[in-house]
XYZ file of C-alpha atoms in Angstrom:
227
model
C -25.265 -3.006 -14.541
C -21.997 -4.285 -16.313
C -20.534 -0.820 -15.977
C -21.310 -0.546 -12.320
C -19.694 -4.122 -12.032
C -16.601 -2.849 -13.750
C -16.269 0.004 -11.393
C -16.405 -2.408 -8.573
C -13.748 -4.546 -9.933
C -11.525 -1.338 -10.311
C -11.730 -0.519 -6.607
C -11.326 -4.201 -5.548
C -8.406 -4.205 -7.677
C -6.886 -0.995 -6.050
C -8.063 -2.549 -2.654
C -5.737 -5.573 -3.337
C -2.646 -3.187 -4.416
C -3.429 -0.387 -1.501
C -0.228 0.721 0.204
C -2.246 2.353 3.021
C -5.842 2.184 4.213
C -7.877 4.918 6.049
C -10.786 3.902 8.266
C -13.436 6.370 9.323
C -13.999 5.540 13.173
C -17.829 6.217 14.173
C -20.248 3.415 12.906
C -17.390 1.964 10.906
C -14.650 0.630 13.125
C -16.876 0.989 16.119
C -20.490 0.189 16.306
C -21.561 3.659 17.785
C -21.403 7.309 16.810
C -19.097 8.340 19.535
C -20.681 12.112 19.913
C -24.038 10.593 20.137
C -22.959 8.212 23.027
C -21.215 11.250 24.673
C -24.146 13.178 24.223
C -26.636 10.517 26.051
C -23.951 10.048 28.866
C -24.030 13.688 29.454
C -27.906 13.817 29.480
C -28.064 15.540 25.887
C -28.679 12.495 23.626
C -31.694 13.353 21.582
C -30.892 16.769 20.371
C -27.603 15.737 19.455
C -28.463 12.598 17.640
C -31.085 14.419 15.222
C -28.094 17.039 14.536
C -25.738 13.891 13.844
C -28.074 12.435 11.418
C -28.413 15.562 9.480
C -24.818 16.174 9.468
C -23.814 12.569 8.194
C -26.142 12.919 5.302
C -24.351 16.071 4.238
C -27.490 17.973 5.035
C -25.346 20.598 6.982
C -21.447 21.762 6.877
C -19.461 19.535 9.427
C -17.810 22.188 11.328
C -21.188 24.002 11.922
C -22.681 20.843 13.211
C -19.626 19.857 15.115
C -19.631 23.468 16.937
C -23.456 23.158 17.519
C -23.455 19.751 19.016
C -20.502 20.378 21.061
C -22.371 23.753 22.290
C -25.284 21.405 23.410
C -23.114 18.884 25.194
C -20.559 21.373 26.872
C -18.484 18.164 27.927
C -16.300 18.552 30.876
C -12.998 16.920 31.205
C -14.336 14.798 34.184
C -17.262 13.688 31.943
C -14.862 12.492 29.167
C -12.795 10.618 31.323
C -15.662 8.891 33.051
C -17.367 8.208 29.716
C -14.128 6.483 28.422
C -14.029 4.481 31.566
C -17.633 3.205 31.810
C -18.731 3.316 28.164
C -16.197 1.925 26.221
C -16.705 1.528 22.345
C -17.655 -1.485 20.846
C -15.443 -2.708 18.094
C -17.358 -3.572 15.103
C -17.385 -7.324 14.263
C -14.339 -8.486 11.867
C -12.235 -5.160 12.179
C -9.679 -6.430 14.308
C -9.348 -9.458 11.984
C -9.281 -7.194 8.963
C -6.667 -4.548 10.495
C -4.307 -7.720 11.711
C -4.678 -8.933 8.029
C -3.510 -5.498 6.809
C -0.867 -5.169 9.356
C 0.679 -8.868 8.317
C 0.789 -7.818 4.713
C 2.870 -4.536 6.209
C 0.017 -2.183 5.158
C -0.280 1.029 7.480
C -3.681 1.660 8.689
C -4.931 5.207 9.801
C -7.987 6.130 11.620
C -9.276 9.577 10.163
C -12.303 10.684 11.989
C -14.449 13.608 12.692
C -14.498 12.193 16.274
C -12.186 12.903 19.158
C -8.730 12.154 19.644
C -9.280 11.211 23.382
C -12.146 9.013 22.604
C -10.377 7.069 19.792
C -7.073 6.433 21.526
C -8.203 3.335 23.381
C -9.657 1.926 19.795
C -6.479 2.434 18.114
C -4.620 0.615 21.079
C -7.187 -2.272 20.825
C -6.334 -2.676 17.202
C -2.652 -2.151 17.486
C -2.784 0.913 15.353
C -0.155 3.450 16.407
C -1.274 6.430 18.070
C 0.379 9.012 15.700
C -1.776 7.362 12.963
C -4.974 8.904 14.313
C -6.258 12.146 12.606
C -9.215 13.411 14.489
C -10.422 16.431 16.601
C -8.987 17.764 19.680
C -11.073 19.127 22.749
C -9.933 21.998 24.637
C -10.841 22.548 28.342
C -10.144 25.480 30.642
C -7.752 25.102 33.479
C -10.811 24.210 35.928
C -11.764 21.355 33.424
C -14.638 22.999 31.628
C -15.249 22.816 27.826
C -13.539 25.406 26.325
C -14.125 24.579 22.388
C -12.163 22.400 19.902
C -8.849 22.829 17.883
C -10.135 24.330 14.797
C -6.798 23.895 13.032
C -7.278 20.414 12.601
C -8.400 19.325 9.190
C -11.049 16.819 10.281
C -12.819 19.724 12.078
C -14.221 21.094 8.717
C -15.962 19.786 5.555
C -13.312 18.096 3.326
C -10.785 17.658 6.199
C -10.554 13.988 5.526
C -9.356 14.474 1.840
C -7.016 17.063 3.232
C -5.438 14.454 5.588
C -5.043 11.669 2.623
C -3.467 14.445 0.481
C -0.998 15.024 3.328
C -0.439 11.341 3.881
C 0.656 11.229 0.221
C 2.830 14.128 0.425
C 4.681 12.572 3.528
C 4.993 9.125 2.628
C 4.863 8.993 -0.839
C 1.665 6.459 -1.003
C 0.653 5.607 -4.351
C -2.660 4.043 -3.663
C -4.775 4.964 -0.687
C -8.054 3.624 0.095
C -10.707 5.385 2.326
C -13.255 3.117 3.944
C -16.246 4.767 5.835
C -20.133 4.898 6.373
C -20.876 8.675 5.820
C -20.625 11.812 3.306
C -17.345 12.883 4.705
C -15.793 9.527 3.964
C -17.068 9.594 0.277
C -15.890 13.109 -0.414
C -12.391 12.205 0.461
C -12.083 10.320 -2.849
C -10.376 11.876 -4.482
C -7.583 12.553 -3.375
C -8.172 8.712 -2.181
C -7.639 6.303 -4.978
C -10.878 4.443 -4.022
C -13.651 4.572 -1.494
C -15.237 1.456 -0.220
C -18.678 2.092 1.638
C -19.282 0.398 4.750
C -23.039 -0.381 5.880
C -22.474 -3.040 8.831
C -23.677 -0.712 11.677
C -25.906 1.952 9.665
C -26.759 2.148 5.959
C -26.799 5.887 4.656
C -28.619 5.514 1.187
C -27.066 8.605 -0.233
C -23.669 7.090 0.408
C -24.581 3.608 -0.910
C -26.190 4.901 -4.059
C -23.030 6.978 -4.747
C -19.985 4.341 -4.294
C -18.667 1.685 -6.426
C -18.166 -0.915 -3.595
C -20.375 -1.207 -0.618
C -19.995 -4.047 1.919
C -21.710 -4.430 5.068
C -19.288 -7.051 6.475
C -15.757 -6.634 6.690
C -15.214 -10.256 5.860
C -15.827 -9.461 2.399
C -12.781 -7.040 2.590
C -10.834 -10.090 3.936
C -11.630 -12.546 1.375
C -10.645 -10.226 -1.511
C -7.055 -10.047 -0.107
């Protein structure tokens, strides 16, 4: 137990000294899993939800799961537009205050997600996070607006991609201490290269993530209090 406590103190210390913070989006910054909500909106909810659960637990490769889910949904450009308009994501309580707190300390905040840039843009704007600080997947459409796949060159479209993004941020900006905050297996595996990982369980608790991380919180106020 003391060893565990020591590990937690180490993460808390890095959190206080972080020079950049990366947040996962689905079930972390927002209360929903974006792809599940999009699937429901497009009438394909149950099939996709089961696959998301499997993917988030690390049961199947991320790209494999992403491809399969999108092939089930086949969202059109019009559906995406209507979804953003009629089903805006709900911010997780406390996230706005936390991001404001980090910004006041001049700490840049990034959104690193296996979700879709088009759906995450409004979330970033709500939180005053620059759009260039979003690292996420891009959907592709044919000229008639039909679904045409996704951009496979985006690091976030594959397993290990969040770690790649963090490595890139370190290289480009010279950050010494980057924290990754998230709820899923893909967030946990981004550390390293992230200097510390904070597990978040305020929307959904994934036991395999909770058991493997040194600091696990269920309320963003815990992170604010430590700052």
